[in-house]
Amino acid sequence: MKQVRRKEIIRAGTTVEQMVRAIADMIVTGVMSPGDKLDETSLAVRFDVSRTPVREALRQLCAMGLVGREPNRSAVVTNVSERYLHSMFEAMAELEAICARLSAQRMAIDERHALEAAHRASMQLVRRGAEEDYAAHNTDFHTRLYRGAHNDHVYDLVTQTRARLAPFRRAQFRLPGRLAKSYEEHDVIVTAIMRADAIGAGQAAYSHVSIVSDASTVFASVKDEG
């Protein structure tokens, strides 16, 4: 019966997603250091799953660049340098600026109102200090911008880059006052889009991701010093 339950969880993807997030958070925040081994058996016991979802989680972490693995050897935590992290955020800022600019030009009325409504509702999360819930909202908010651009190629590029940066973008919300600042930065983007101000939206999105980069690289700096 227990084996059936595991298969259902794997099929739904929730267990793998939770493991990826948990392990990535440990790496980003320095609980695990570059060179530390990630043993499949130990991780399977820790998360109470079979080794199959563990392998998938490690595969996804490898794709993010947080874990390295050579054939027939254990996976290990890699060293994501502050310089490389900055280069990814630099590319992300440009891509998000494109999405925001195109969204201001191309979003349908209902898309604009849905974006604004979701943004306004997120203030409740800020007031509660709900980091995990706000992180989920943040992902949804930016996805709305990517889809609002109505450009499939740009959407593919920006979502691929976001996947690499996801653990670092999520870690920013651990910093004091970051939820409120994120809301304020989102507000500038939303206001520009509602006004169909393409230039303003692009500039606001670029500035927002640049600020996120500064907040997120705090963790990379700590790791480098360690």
PDB file of C-alpha atoms in Angstrom:
ATOM      1  CA  MET A   1       0.000   0.000   0.000  1.00  0.00           C
ATOM      2  CA  LYS A   2       2.858   2.304   0.853  1.00  0.00           C
ATOM      3  CA  GLN A   3       4.483   1.632  -2.506  1.00  0.00           C
ATOM      4  CA  VAL A   4       1.264   2.617  -4.331  1.00  0.00           C
ATOM      5  CA  ARG A   5       1.139   5.894  -2.418  1.00  0.00           C
ATOM      6  CA  ARG A   6       4.685   6.710  -3.485  1.00  0.00           C
ATOM      7  CA  LYS A   7       3.941   6.032  -7.113  1.00  0.00           C
ATOM      8  CA  GLU A   8       0.924   8.354  -6.982  1.00  0.00           C
ATOM      9  CA  ILE A   9       3.013  11.135  -5.458  1.00  0.00           C
ATOM     10  CA  ILE A  10       5.722  10.693  -8.079  1.00  0.00           C
ATOM     11  CA  ARG A  11       3.156  10.818 -10.863  1.00  0.00           C
ATOM     12  CA  ALA A  12       1.697  14.034  -9.417  1.00  0.00           C
ATOM     13  CA  GLY A  13       5.195  15.491  -9.171  1.00  0.00           C
ATOM     14  CA  THR A  14       4.689  16.977  -5.716  1.00  0.00           C
ATOM     15  CA  THR A  15       7.347  14.943  -3.916  1.00  0.00           C
ATOM     16  CA  VAL A  16      10.036  15.680  -6.492  1.00  0.00           C
ATOM     17  CA  GLU A  17       9.163  19.371  -6.471  1.00  0.00           C
ATOM     18  CA  GLN A  18       9.334  19.518  -2.686  1.00  0.00           C
ATOM     19  CA  MET A  19      12.692  17.736  -2.645  1.00  0.00           C
ATOM     20  CA  VAL A  20      14.137  20.047  -5.288  1.00  0.00           C
ATOM     21  CA  ARG A  21      13.035  23.070  -3.296  1.00  0.00           C
ATOM     22  CA  ALA A  22      14.278  21.734   0.047  1.00  0.00           C
ATOM     23  CA  ILE A  23      17.706  20.684  -1.263  1.00  0.00           C
ATOM     24  CA  ALA A  24      18.098  23.870  -3.319  1.00  0.00           C
ATOM     25  CA  ASP A  25      17.296  26.007  -0.273  1.00  0.00           C
ATOM     26  CA  MET A  26      19.938  24.189   1.770  1.00  0.00           C
ATOM     27  CA  ILE A  27      22.506  24.804  -0.959  1.00  0.00           C
ATOM     28  CA  VAL A  28      21.629  28.453  -1.558  1.00  0.00           C
ATOM     29  CA  THR A  29      21.571  29.387   2.122  1.00  0.00           C
ATOM     30  CA  GLY A  30      24.867  27.630   2.852  1.00  0.00           C
ATOM     31  CA  VAL A  31      23.560  24.719   4.945  1.00  0.00           C
ATOM     32  CA  MET A  32      25.255  22.536   2.331  1.00  0.00           C
ATOM     33  CA  SER A  33      28.615  23.582   0.925  1.00  0.00           C
ATOM     34  CA  PRO A  34      30.327  23.090  -2.468  1.00  0.00           C
ATOM     35  CA  GLY A  35      31.772  19.594  -2.630  1.00  0.00           C
ATOM     36  CA  ASP A  36      29.269  18.047  -0.211  1.00  0.00           C
ATOM     37  CA  LYS A  37      28.007  14.690  -1.471  1.00  0.00           C
ATOM     38  CA  LEU A  38      24.318  14.060  -2.067  1.00  0.00           C
ATOM     39  CA  ASP A  39      23.787  10.375  -1.362  1.00  0.00           C
ATOM     40  CA  GLU A  40      20.648   8.942  -2.996  1.00  0.00           C
ATOM     41  CA  THR A  41      19.988   6.421  -0.237  1.00  0.00           C
ATOM     42  CA  SER A  42      20.285   8.985   2.565  1.00  0.00           C
ATOM     43  CA  LEU A  43      18.047  11.440   0.725  1.00  0.00           C
ATOM     44  CA  ALA A  44      15.469   8.707   0.058  1.00  0.00           C
ATOM     45  CA  VAL A  45      15.333   7.930   3.779  1.00  0.00           C
ATOM     46  CA  ARG A  46      15.161  11.608   4.688  1.00  0.00           C
ATOM     47  CA  PHE A  47      12.198  12.322   2.391  1.00  0.00           C
ATOM     48  CA  ASP A  48      10.572   8.890   2.885  1.00  0.00           C
ATOM     49  CA  VAL A  49      10.498   8.051  -0.809  1.00  0.00           C
ATOM     50  CA  SER A  50      12.097   5.544  -3.142  1.00  0.00           C
ATOM     51  CA  ARG A  51      15.343   6.378  -4.954  1.00  0.00           C
ATOM     52  CA  THR A  52      13.479   7.068  -8.212  1.00  0.00           C
ATOM     53  CA  PRO A  53      12.154  10.544  -7.256  1.00  0.00           C
ATOM     54  CA  VAL A  54      15.516  11.311  -5.632  1.00  0.00           C
ATOM     55  CA  ARG A  55      17.264  10.718  -8.951  1.00  0.00           C
ATOM     56  CA  GLU A  56      14.769  12.990 -10.682  1.00  0.00           C
ATOM     57  CA  ALA A  57      15.262  15.720  -8.070  1.00  0.00           C
ATOM     58  CA  LEU A  58      19.041  15.510  -8.479  1.00  0.00           C
ATOM     59  CA  ARG A  59      18.630  15.623 -12.255  1.00  0.00           C
ATOM     60  CA  GLN A  60      16.653  18.860 -11.961  1.00  0.00           C
ATOM     61  CA  LEU A  61      19.212  20.325  -9.565  1.00  0.00           C
ATOM     62  CA  CYS A  62      21.938  19.450 -12.065  1.00  0.00           C
ATOM     63  CA  ALA A  63      19.998  21.339 -14.740  1.00  0.00           C
ATOM     64  CA  MET A  64      19.872  24.339 -12.400  1.00  0.00           C
ATOM     65  CA  GLY A  65      23.636  24.184 -11.984  1.00  0.00           C
ATOM     66  CA  LEU A  66      23.439  23.643  -8.228  1.00  0.00           C
ATOM     67  CA  VAL A  67      24.549  20.011  -8.371  1.00  0.00           C
ATOM     68  CA  GLY A  68      27.186  18.243 -10.437  1.00  0.00           C
ATOM     69  CA  ARG A  69      27.378  14.571 -11.273  1.00  0.00           C
ATOM     70  CA  GLU A  70      29.866  12.448 -13.165  1.00  0.00           C
ATOM     71  CA  PRO A  71      29.052   8.923 -14.449  1.00  0.00           C
ATOM     72  CA  ASN A  72      29.108   6.275 -11.705  1.00  0.00           C
ATOM     73  CA  ARG A  73      29.874   8.856  -9.019  1.00  0.00           C
ATOM     74  CA  SER A  74      27.813  10.518  -6.295  1.00  0.00           C
ATOM     75  CA  ALA A  75      26.188  13.869  -6.970  1.00  0.00           C
ATOM     76  CA  VAL A  76      27.940  16.792  -5.282  1.00  0.00           C
ATOM     77  CA  VAL A  77      27.057  20.396  -4.516  1.00  0.00           C
ATOM     78  CA  THR A  78      28.655  22.721  -7.050  1.00  0.00           C
ATOM     79  CA  ASN A  79      30.048  26.181  -6.474  1.00  0.00           C
ATOM     80  CA  VAL A  80      27.840  28.862  -8.040  1.00  0.00           C
ATOM     81  CA  SER A  81      30.100  31.887  -8.048  1.00  0.00           C
ATOM     82  CA  GLU A  82      28.800  35.387  -7.450  1.00  0.00           C
ATOM     83  CA  ARG A  83      30.125  36.360 -10.880  1.00  0.00           C
ATOM     84  CA  TYR A  84      28.204  33.632 -12.702  1.00  0.00           C
ATOM     85  CA  LEU A  85      25.056  34.323 -10.707  1.00  0.00           C
ATOM     86  CA  HIS A  86      25.300  37.989 -11.655  1.00  0.00           C
ATOM     87  CA  SER A  87      25.619  37.073 -15.322  1.00  0.00           C
ATOM     88  CA  MET A  88      22.407  35.027 -15.148  1.00  0.00           C
ATOM     89  CA  PHE A  89      20.535  37.817 -13.415  1.00  0.00           C
ATOM     90  CA  GLU A  90      21.835  40.285 -15.987  1.00  0.00           C
ATOM     91  CA  ALA A  91      20.301  38.169 -18.761  1.00  0.00           C
ATOM     92  CA  MET A  92      17.119  37.744 -16.727  1.00  0.00           C
ATOM     93  CA  ALA A  93      16.725  41.501 -16.292  1.00  0.00           C
ATOM     94  CA  GLU A  94      16.890  42.018 -20.047  1.00  0.00           C
ATOM     95  CA  LEU A  95      14.387  39.244 -20.735  1.00  0.00           C
ATOM     96  CA  GLU A  96      11.938  40.465 -18.100  1.00  0.00           C
ATOM     97  CA  ALA A  97      12.188  44.000 -19.467  1.00  0.00           C
ATOM     98  CA  ILE A  98      11.224  42.669 -22.890  1.00  0.00           C
ATOM     99  CA  CYS A  99       8.259  40.792 -21.408  1.00  0.00           C
ATOM    100  CA  ALA A 100       7.009  43.790 -19.454  1.00  0.00           C
ATOM    101  CA  ARG A 101       7.368  46.081 -22.450  1.00  0.00           C
ATOM    102  CA  LEU A 102       5.496  43.706 -24.733  1.00  0.00           C
ATOM    103  CA  SER A 103       2.868  43.078 -22.054  1.00  0.00           C
ATOM    104  CA  ALA A 104       2.175  46.808 -21.877  1.00  0.00           C
ATOM    105  CA  GLN A 105       1.599  46.759 -25.623  1.00  0.00           C
ATOM    106  CA  ARG A 106      -0.137  43.419 -26.122  1.00  0.00           C
ATOM    107  CA  MET A 107      -2.003  42.344 -22.988  1.00  0.00           C
ATOM    108  CA  ALA A 108      -5.761  42.100 -23.430  1.00  0.00           C
ATOM    109  CA  ILE A 109      -7.952  44.108 -21.048  1.00  0.00           C
ATOM    110  CA  ASP A 110      -8.905  41.040 -19.029  1.00  0.00           C
ATOM    111  CA  GLU A 111      -5.229  40.056 -18.696  1.00  0.00           C
ATOM    112  CA  ARG A 112      -4.358  43.508 -17.372  1.00  0.00           C
ATOM    113  CA  HIS A 113      -7.175  43.462 -14.829  1.00  0.00           C
ATOM    114  CA  ALA A 114      -6.270  39.939 -13.703  1.00  0.00           C
ATOM    115  CA  LEU A 115      -2.643  41.015 -13.204  1.00  0.00           C
ATOM    116  CA  GLU A 116      -3.703  44.054 -11.205  1.00  0.00           C
ATOM    117  CA  ALA A 117      -6.163  42.070  -9.063  1.00  0.00           C
ATOM    118  CA  ALA A 118      -3.585  39.387  -8.233  1.00  0.00           C
ATOM    119  CA  HIS A 119      -1.059  42.075  -7.367  1.00  0.00           C
ATOM    120  CA  ARG A 120      -3.447  43.932  -5.048  1.00  0.00           C
ATOM    121  CA  ALA A 121      -4.424  40.683  -3.323  1.00  0.00           C
ATOM    122  CA  SER A 122      -0.774  39.920  -2.567  1.00  0.00           C
ATOM    123  CA  MET A 123      -0.673  42.806  -0.083  1.00  0.00           C
ATOM    124  CA  GLN A 124      -2.410  40.499   2.385  1.00  0.00           C
ATOM    125  CA  LEU A 125       0.541  38.121   2.102  1.00  0.00           C
ATOM    126  CA  VAL A 126       2.957  40.975   2.728  1.00  0.00           C
ATOM    127  CA  ARG A 127       1.049  42.044   5.846  1.00  0.00           C
ATOM    128  CA  ARG A 128       1.095  38.481   7.181  1.00  0.00           C
ATOM    129  CA  GLY A 129       4.762  38.029   6.347  1.00  0.00           C
ATOM    130  CA  ALA A 130       3.813  34.863   4.470  1.00  0.00           C
ATOM    131  CA  GLU A 131       7.114  34.180   2.713  1.00  0.00           C
ATOM    132  CA  GLU A 132       6.196  30.855   1.084  1.00  0.00           C
ATOM    133  CA  ASP A 133       2.812  32.071  -0.138  1.00  0.00           C
ATOM    134  CA  TYR A 134       4.317  35.297  -1.452  1.00  0.00           C
ATOM    135  CA  ALA A 135       7.036  33.335  -3.251  1.00  0.00           C
ATOM    136  CA  ALA A 136       4.285  31.337  -4.996  1.00  0.00           C
ATOM    137  CA  HIS A 137       2.478  34.564  -5.874  1.00  0.00           C
ATOM    138  CA  ASN A 138       5.729  36.025  -7.175  1.00  0.00           C
ATOM    139  CA  THR A 139       6.147  33.111  -9.570  1.00  0.00           C
ATOM    140  CA  ASP A 140       2.568  33.576 -10.778  1.00  0.00           C
ATOM    141  CA  PHE A 141       3.037  37.336 -11.148  1.00  0.00           C
ATOM    142  CA  HIS A 142       6.070  36.990 -13.376  1.00  0.00           C
ATOM    143  CA  THR A 143       4.470  34.181 -15.377  1.00  0.00           C
ATOM    144  CA  ARG A 144       1.612  36.563 -16.182  1.00  0.00           C
ATOM    145  CA  LEU A 145       4.170  39.000 -17.592  1.00  0.00           C
ATOM    146  CA  TYR A 146       5.814  36.291 -19.675  1.00  0.00           C
ATOM    147  CA  ARG A 147       2.505  35.123 -21.112  1.00  0.00           C
ATOM    148  CA  GLY A 148       1.284  38.682 -21.555  1.00  0.00           C
ATOM    149  CA  ALA A 149       4.146  39.328 -23.967  1.00  0.00           C
ATOM    150  CA  HIS A 150       2.474  36.925 -26.422  1.00  0.00           C
ATOM    151  CA  ASN A 151       5.809  35.780 -27.845  1.00  0.00           C
ATOM    152  CA  ASP A 152       6.423  32.046 -27.598  1.00  0.00           C
ATOM    153  CA  HIS A 153      10.180  32.218 -28.176  1.00  0.00           C
ATOM    154  CA  VAL A 154      10.725  34.872 -25.511  1.00  0.00           C
ATOM    155  CA  TYR A 155       8.508  32.851 -23.158  1.00  0.00           C
ATOM    156  CA  ASP A 156      10.730  29.775 -23.614  1.00  0.00           C
ATOM    157  CA  LEU A 157      13.906  31.763 -23.021  1.00  0.00           C
ATOM    158  CA  VAL A 158      12.685  33.558 -19.924  1.00  0.00           C
ATOM    159  CA  THR A 159      11.182  30.470 -18.274  1.00  0.00           C
ATOM    160  CA  GLN A 160      14.378  28.485 -18.854  1.00  0.00           C
ATOM    161  CA  THR A 161      16.461  31.237 -17.293  1.00  0.00           C
ATOM    162  CA  ARG A 162      14.037  31.591 -14.395  1.00  0.00           C
ATOM    163  CA  ALA A 163      14.310  27.861 -13.671  1.00  0.00           C
ATOM    164  CA  ARG A 164      18.068  28.256 -13.193  1.00  0.00           C
ATOM    165  CA  LEU A 165      17.590  31.204 -10.866  1.00  0.00           C
ATOM    166  CA  ALA A 166      14.515  29.979  -8.972  1.00  0.00           C
ATOM    167  CA  PRO A 167      16.304  28.950  -5.731  1.00  0.00           C
ATOM    168  CA  PHE A 168      18.088  32.297  -5.502  1.00  0.00           C
ATOM    169  CA  ARG A 169      14.976  34.318  -6.340  1.00  0.00           C
ATOM    170  CA  ARG A 170      13.079  32.435  -3.647  1.00  0.00           C
ATOM    171  CA  ALA A 171      15.849  32.995  -1.078  1.00  0.00           C
ATOM    172  CA  GLN A 172      15.509  36.783  -1.353  1.00  0.00           C
ATOM    173  CA  PHE A 173      12.298  36.648   0.691  1.00  0.00           C
ATOM    174  CA  ARG A 174      14.286  35.570   3.733  1.00  0.00           C
ATOM    175  CA  LEU A 175      15.770  39.057   3.916  1.00  0.00           C
ATOM    176  CA  PRO A 176      14.089  41.540   6.304  1.00  0.00           C
ATOM    177  CA  GLY A 177      11.573  43.823   4.604  1.00  0.00           C
ATOM    178  CA  ARG A 178      11.972  42.175   1.204  1.00  0.00           C
ATOM    179  CA  LEU A 179       8.277  41.264   0.810  1.00  0.00           C
ATOM    180  CA  ALA A 180       7.138  44.882   1.097  1.00  0.00           C
ATOM    181  CA  LYS A 181       9.850  46.109  -1.265  1.00  0.00           C
ATOM    182  CA  SER A 182       8.968  43.445  -3.807  1.00  0.00           C
ATOM    183  CA  TYR A 183       5.327  44.534  -3.670  1.00  0.00           C
ATOM    184  CA  GLU A 184       6.327  48.154  -4.276  1.00  0.00           C
ATOM    185  CA  GLU A 185       8.481  47.165  -7.254  1.00  0.00           C
ATOM    186  CA  HIS A 186       5.639  45.079  -8.688  1.00  0.00           C
ATOM    187  CA  ASP A 187       3.328  48.040  -8.230  1.00  0.00           C
ATOM    188  CA  VAL A 188       5.439  50.211 -10.528  1.00  0.00           C
ATOM    189  CA  ILE A 189       5.372  47.497 -13.201  1.00  0.00           C
ATOM    190  CA  VAL A 190       1.600  47.001 -12.920  1.00  0.00           C
ATOM    191  CA  THR A 191       0.901  50.737 -13.028  1.00  0.00           C
ATOM    192  CA  ALA A 192       2.921  51.102 -16.227  1.00  0.00           C
ATOM    193  CA  ILE A 193       1.204  48.140 -17.862  1.00  0.00           C
ATOM    194  CA  MET A 194      -2.249  49.423 -16.937  1.00  0.00           C
ATOM    195  CA  ARG A 195      -1.313  52.695 -18.639  1.00  0.00           C
ATOM    196  CA  ALA A 196       0.078  50.866 -21.683  1.00  0.00           C
ATOM    197  CA  ASP A 197       3.408  52.556 -20.937  1.00  0.00           C
ATOM    198  CA  ALA A 198       5.788  50.142 -22.646  1.00  0.00           C
ATOM    199  CA  ILE A 199       8.971  52.081 -21.887  1.00  0.00           C
ATOM    200  CA  GLY A 200       8.040  52.577 -18.237  1.00  0.00           C
ATOM    201  CA  ALA A 201       7.080  48.919 -17.807  1.00  0.00           C
ATOM    202  CA  GLY A 202      10.337  47.727 -19.331  1.00  0.00           C
ATOM    203  CA  GLN A 203      12.423  50.017 -17.158  1.00  0.00           C
ATOM    204  CA  ALA A 204      10.518  49.032 -14.015  1.00  0.00           C
ATOM    205  CA  ALA A 205      10.926  45.313 -14.728  1.00  0.00           C
ATOM    206  CA  TYR A 206      14.638  45.696 -15.432  1.00  0.00           C
ATOM    207  CA  SER A 207      15.119  47.655 -12.210  1.00  0.00           C
ATOM    208  CA  HIS A 208      13.114  45.083 -10.258  1.00  0.00           C
ATOM    209  CA  VAL A 209      15.230  42.124 -11.387  1.00  0.00           C
ATOM    210  CA  SER A 210      18.424  44.110 -10.778  1.00  0.00           C
ATOM    211  CA  ILE A 211      17.305  44.697  -7.190  1.00  0.00           C
ATOM    212  CA  VAL A 212      16.399  41.011  -6.846  1.00  0.00           C
ATOM    213  CA  SER A 213      19.904  40.206  -8.091  1.00  0.00           C
ATOM    214  CA  ASP A 214      21.485  42.362  -5.407  1.00  0.00           C
ATOM    215  CA  ALA A 215      19.297  40.771  -2.728  1.00  0.00           C
ATOM    216  CA  SER A 216      19.894  37.216  -3.926  1.00  0.00           C
ATOM    217  CA  THR A 217      23.653  37.458  -4.374  1.00  0.00           C
ATOM    218  CA  VAL A 218      23.924  38.077  -0.643  1.00  0.00           C
ATOM    219  CA  PHE A 219      23.702  34.293  -0.312  1.00  0.00           C
ATOM    220  CA  ALA A 220      26.292  33.641  -2.997  1.00  0.00           C
ATOM    221  CA  SER A 221      28.634  36.091  -1.282  1.00  0.00           C
ATOM    222  CA  VAL A 222      28.244  34.281   2.014  1.00  0.00           C
ATOM    223  CA  LYS A 223      28.975  30.950   0.319  1.00  0.00           C
ATOM    224  CA  ASP A 224      32.045  32.324  -1.442  1.00  0.00           C
ATOM    225  CA  GLU A 225      33.372  33.669   1.869  1.00  0.00           C
ATOM    226  CA  GLY A 226      32.754  30.307   3.477  1.00  0.00           C
TER     227      GLY A 226
END
